[in-house]
Backbone as numpy.savetxt, mean C-alpha at the origin, in Angstrom:
# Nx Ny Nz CAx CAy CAz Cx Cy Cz
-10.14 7.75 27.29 -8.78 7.35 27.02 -8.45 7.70 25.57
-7.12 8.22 25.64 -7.01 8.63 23.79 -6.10 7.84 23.40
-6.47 7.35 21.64 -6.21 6.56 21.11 -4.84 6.91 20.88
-3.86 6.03 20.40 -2.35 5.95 19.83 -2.47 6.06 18.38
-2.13 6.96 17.63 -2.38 7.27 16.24 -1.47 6.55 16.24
-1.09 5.22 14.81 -0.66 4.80 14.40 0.65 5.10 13.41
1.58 5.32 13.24 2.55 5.83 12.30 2.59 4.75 10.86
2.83 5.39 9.65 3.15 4.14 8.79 4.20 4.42 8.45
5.68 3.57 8.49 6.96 3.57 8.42 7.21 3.33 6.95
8.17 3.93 5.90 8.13 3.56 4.50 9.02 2.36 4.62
8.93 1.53 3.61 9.60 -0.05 3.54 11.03 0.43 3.47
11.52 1.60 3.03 12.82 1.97 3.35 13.40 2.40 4.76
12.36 3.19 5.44 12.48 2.94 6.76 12.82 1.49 7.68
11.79 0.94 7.30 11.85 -0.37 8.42 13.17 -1.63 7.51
13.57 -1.36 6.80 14.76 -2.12 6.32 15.57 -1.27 6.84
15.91 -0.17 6.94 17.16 0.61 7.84 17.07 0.43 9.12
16.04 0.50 9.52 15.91 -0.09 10.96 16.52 -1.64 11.43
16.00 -2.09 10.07 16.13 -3.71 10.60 17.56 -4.30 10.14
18.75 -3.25 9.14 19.81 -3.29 8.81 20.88 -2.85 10.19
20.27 -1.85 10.57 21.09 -1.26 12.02 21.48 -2.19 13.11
20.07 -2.95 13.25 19.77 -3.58 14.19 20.48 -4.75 14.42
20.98 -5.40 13.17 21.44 -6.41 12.86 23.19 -6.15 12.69
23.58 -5.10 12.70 24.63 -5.10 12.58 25.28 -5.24 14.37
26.68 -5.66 14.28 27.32 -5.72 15.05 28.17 -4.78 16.00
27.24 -4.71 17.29 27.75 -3.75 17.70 26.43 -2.97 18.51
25.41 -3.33 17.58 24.13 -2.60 18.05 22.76 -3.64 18.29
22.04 -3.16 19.52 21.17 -4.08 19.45 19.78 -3.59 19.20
19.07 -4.01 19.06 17.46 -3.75 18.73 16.92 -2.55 19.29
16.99 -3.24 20.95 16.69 -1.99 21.63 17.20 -0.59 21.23
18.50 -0.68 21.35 19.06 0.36 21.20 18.70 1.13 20.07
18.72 0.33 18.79 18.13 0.97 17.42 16.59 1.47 17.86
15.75 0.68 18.33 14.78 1.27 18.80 14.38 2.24 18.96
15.03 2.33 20.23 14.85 3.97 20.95 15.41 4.91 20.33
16.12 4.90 19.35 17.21 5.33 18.57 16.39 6.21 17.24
15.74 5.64 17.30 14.57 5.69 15.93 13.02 6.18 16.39
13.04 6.23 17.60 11.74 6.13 18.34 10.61 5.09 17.92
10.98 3.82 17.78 9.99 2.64 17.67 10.16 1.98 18.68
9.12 1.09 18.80 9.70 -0.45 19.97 10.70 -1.51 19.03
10.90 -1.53 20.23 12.01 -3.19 19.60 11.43 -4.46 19.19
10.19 -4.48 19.80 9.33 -5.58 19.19 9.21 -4.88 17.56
8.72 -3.87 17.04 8.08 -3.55 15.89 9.29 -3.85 15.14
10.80 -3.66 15.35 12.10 -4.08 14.80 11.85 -5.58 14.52
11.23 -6.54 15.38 11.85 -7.79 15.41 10.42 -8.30 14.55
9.35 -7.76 14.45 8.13 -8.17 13.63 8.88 -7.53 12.11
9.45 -6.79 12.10 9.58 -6.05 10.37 10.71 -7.00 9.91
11.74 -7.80 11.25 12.96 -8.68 10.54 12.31 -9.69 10.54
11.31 -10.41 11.18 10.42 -11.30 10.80 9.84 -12.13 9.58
9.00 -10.42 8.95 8.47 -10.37 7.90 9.33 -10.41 6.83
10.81 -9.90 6.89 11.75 -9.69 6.07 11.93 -11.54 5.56
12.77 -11.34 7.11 12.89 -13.34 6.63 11.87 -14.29 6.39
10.67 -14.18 6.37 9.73 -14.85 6.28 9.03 -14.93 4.47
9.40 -13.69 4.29 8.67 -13.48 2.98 9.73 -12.69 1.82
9.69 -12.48 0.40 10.49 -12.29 -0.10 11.20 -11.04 -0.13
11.89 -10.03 -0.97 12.54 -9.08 -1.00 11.35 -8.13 -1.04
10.52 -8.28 -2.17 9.79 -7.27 -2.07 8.30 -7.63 -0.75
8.40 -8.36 0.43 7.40 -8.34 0.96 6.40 -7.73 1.46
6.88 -6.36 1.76 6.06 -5.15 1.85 5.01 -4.50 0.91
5.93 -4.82 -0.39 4.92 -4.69 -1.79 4.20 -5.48 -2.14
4.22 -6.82 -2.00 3.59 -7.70 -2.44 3.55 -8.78 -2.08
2.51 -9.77 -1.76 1.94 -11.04 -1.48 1.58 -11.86 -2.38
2.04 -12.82 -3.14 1.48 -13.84 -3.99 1.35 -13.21 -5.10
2.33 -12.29 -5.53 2.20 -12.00 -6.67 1.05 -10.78 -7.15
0.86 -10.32 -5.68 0.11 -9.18 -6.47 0.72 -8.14 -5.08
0.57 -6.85 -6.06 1.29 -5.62 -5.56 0.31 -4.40 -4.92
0.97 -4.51 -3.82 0.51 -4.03 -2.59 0.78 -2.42 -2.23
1.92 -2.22 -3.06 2.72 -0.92 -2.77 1.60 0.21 -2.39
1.95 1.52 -2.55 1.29 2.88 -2.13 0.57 3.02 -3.81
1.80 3.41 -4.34 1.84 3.73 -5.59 1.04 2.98 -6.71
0.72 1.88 -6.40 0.21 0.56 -7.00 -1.36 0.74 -6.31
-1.68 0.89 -5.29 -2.96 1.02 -4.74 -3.40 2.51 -5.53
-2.81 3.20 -5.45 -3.29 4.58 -5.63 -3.33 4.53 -6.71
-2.91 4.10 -7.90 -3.52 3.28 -9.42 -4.35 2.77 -9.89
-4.29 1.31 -8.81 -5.70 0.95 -8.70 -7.09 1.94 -8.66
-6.90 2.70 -7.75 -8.07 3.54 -7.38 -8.34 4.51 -8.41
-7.38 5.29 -9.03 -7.62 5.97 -10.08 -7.92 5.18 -11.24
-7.56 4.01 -11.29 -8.17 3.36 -12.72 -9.90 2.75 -12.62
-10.33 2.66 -11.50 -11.42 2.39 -10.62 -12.31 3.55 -10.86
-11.92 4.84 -10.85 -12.74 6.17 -10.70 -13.06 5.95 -12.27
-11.96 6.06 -12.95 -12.23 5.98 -14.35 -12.84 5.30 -15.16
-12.78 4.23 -14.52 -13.83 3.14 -15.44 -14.72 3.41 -14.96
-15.40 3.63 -13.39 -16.99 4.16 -13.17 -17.25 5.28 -14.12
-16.68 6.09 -14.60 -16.69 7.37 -15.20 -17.35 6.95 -16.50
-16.23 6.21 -16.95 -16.50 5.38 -18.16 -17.83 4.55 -18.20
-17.97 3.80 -17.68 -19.19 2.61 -17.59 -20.50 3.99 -17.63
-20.52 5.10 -16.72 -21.53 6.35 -17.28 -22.14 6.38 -18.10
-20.60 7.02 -19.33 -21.07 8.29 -20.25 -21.36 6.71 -21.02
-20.76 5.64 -21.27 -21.23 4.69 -21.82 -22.79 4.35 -22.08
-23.53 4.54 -20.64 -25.18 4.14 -20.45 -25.30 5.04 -21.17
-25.05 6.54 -20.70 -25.58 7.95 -21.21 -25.66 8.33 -22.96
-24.66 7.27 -23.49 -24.58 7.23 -24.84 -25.55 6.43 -25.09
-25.81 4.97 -24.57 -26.56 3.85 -25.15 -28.15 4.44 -25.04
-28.15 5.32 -23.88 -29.75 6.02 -23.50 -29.54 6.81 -25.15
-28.88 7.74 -25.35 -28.86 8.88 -26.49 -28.89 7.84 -27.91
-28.45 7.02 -28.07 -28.26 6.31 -29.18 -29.55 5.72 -29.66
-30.43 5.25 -28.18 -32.16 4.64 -28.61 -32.91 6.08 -28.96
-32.51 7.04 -28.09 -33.50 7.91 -28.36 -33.50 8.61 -29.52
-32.53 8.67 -29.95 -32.46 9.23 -31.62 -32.80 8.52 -32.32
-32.55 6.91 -32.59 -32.97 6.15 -33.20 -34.49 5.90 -33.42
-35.42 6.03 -32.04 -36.88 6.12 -31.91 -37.13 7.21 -32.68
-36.27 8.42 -32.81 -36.26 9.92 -33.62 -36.58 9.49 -34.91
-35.61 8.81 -35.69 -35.83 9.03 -36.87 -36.35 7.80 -37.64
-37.64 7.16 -36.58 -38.16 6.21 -37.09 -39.22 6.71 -37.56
């Protein structure tokens, strides 16, 4: 059986979705199919909307969740391993010269 690759919708997406939806005149479904999502995934994203603050997509309790914000994280992560390195690699070079010119 093959799996359903997952789509990830941008937080500007699923607020247009969930703006459409809500307007008068149009219903979920319809935006739905409209968009090619389910109407449930509409009514979980207005959910989350009303449930949690403006930026809920980005962030939980004060810490930031975004794309852009993760992908920071990770590069500041590479860098400090990088760092924490040449750091040993210095502290190794720093005894051994020192044993040098004893």
């Amino acid at each position: 059986m093959a799996r359903k690759k997952t789509q990830a919708y941008t937080e500007e997406f699923r607020r247009e979705a969930v703006k459409r939806a809500e307007k008068e005149g149009n219903t979920t479904a319809s935006v739905a199919k409209e968009l090619g999502v389910s109407a449930q995934q509409i009514y979980n994203w207005r959910r989350q909307f009303n449930r949690l603050s403006d930026k809920q997509f980005n962030s939980v309790a004060g810490v930031d969740y975004s794309k852009q914000e993760s992908e920071e994280v990770r590069k500041l992560k590479r860098e400090n391993k990088r760092l924490q390195e040449e750091l040993a690699f210095l502290k190794k070079a720093a005894a051994y010269f020192a044993n040098q010119s004893e």
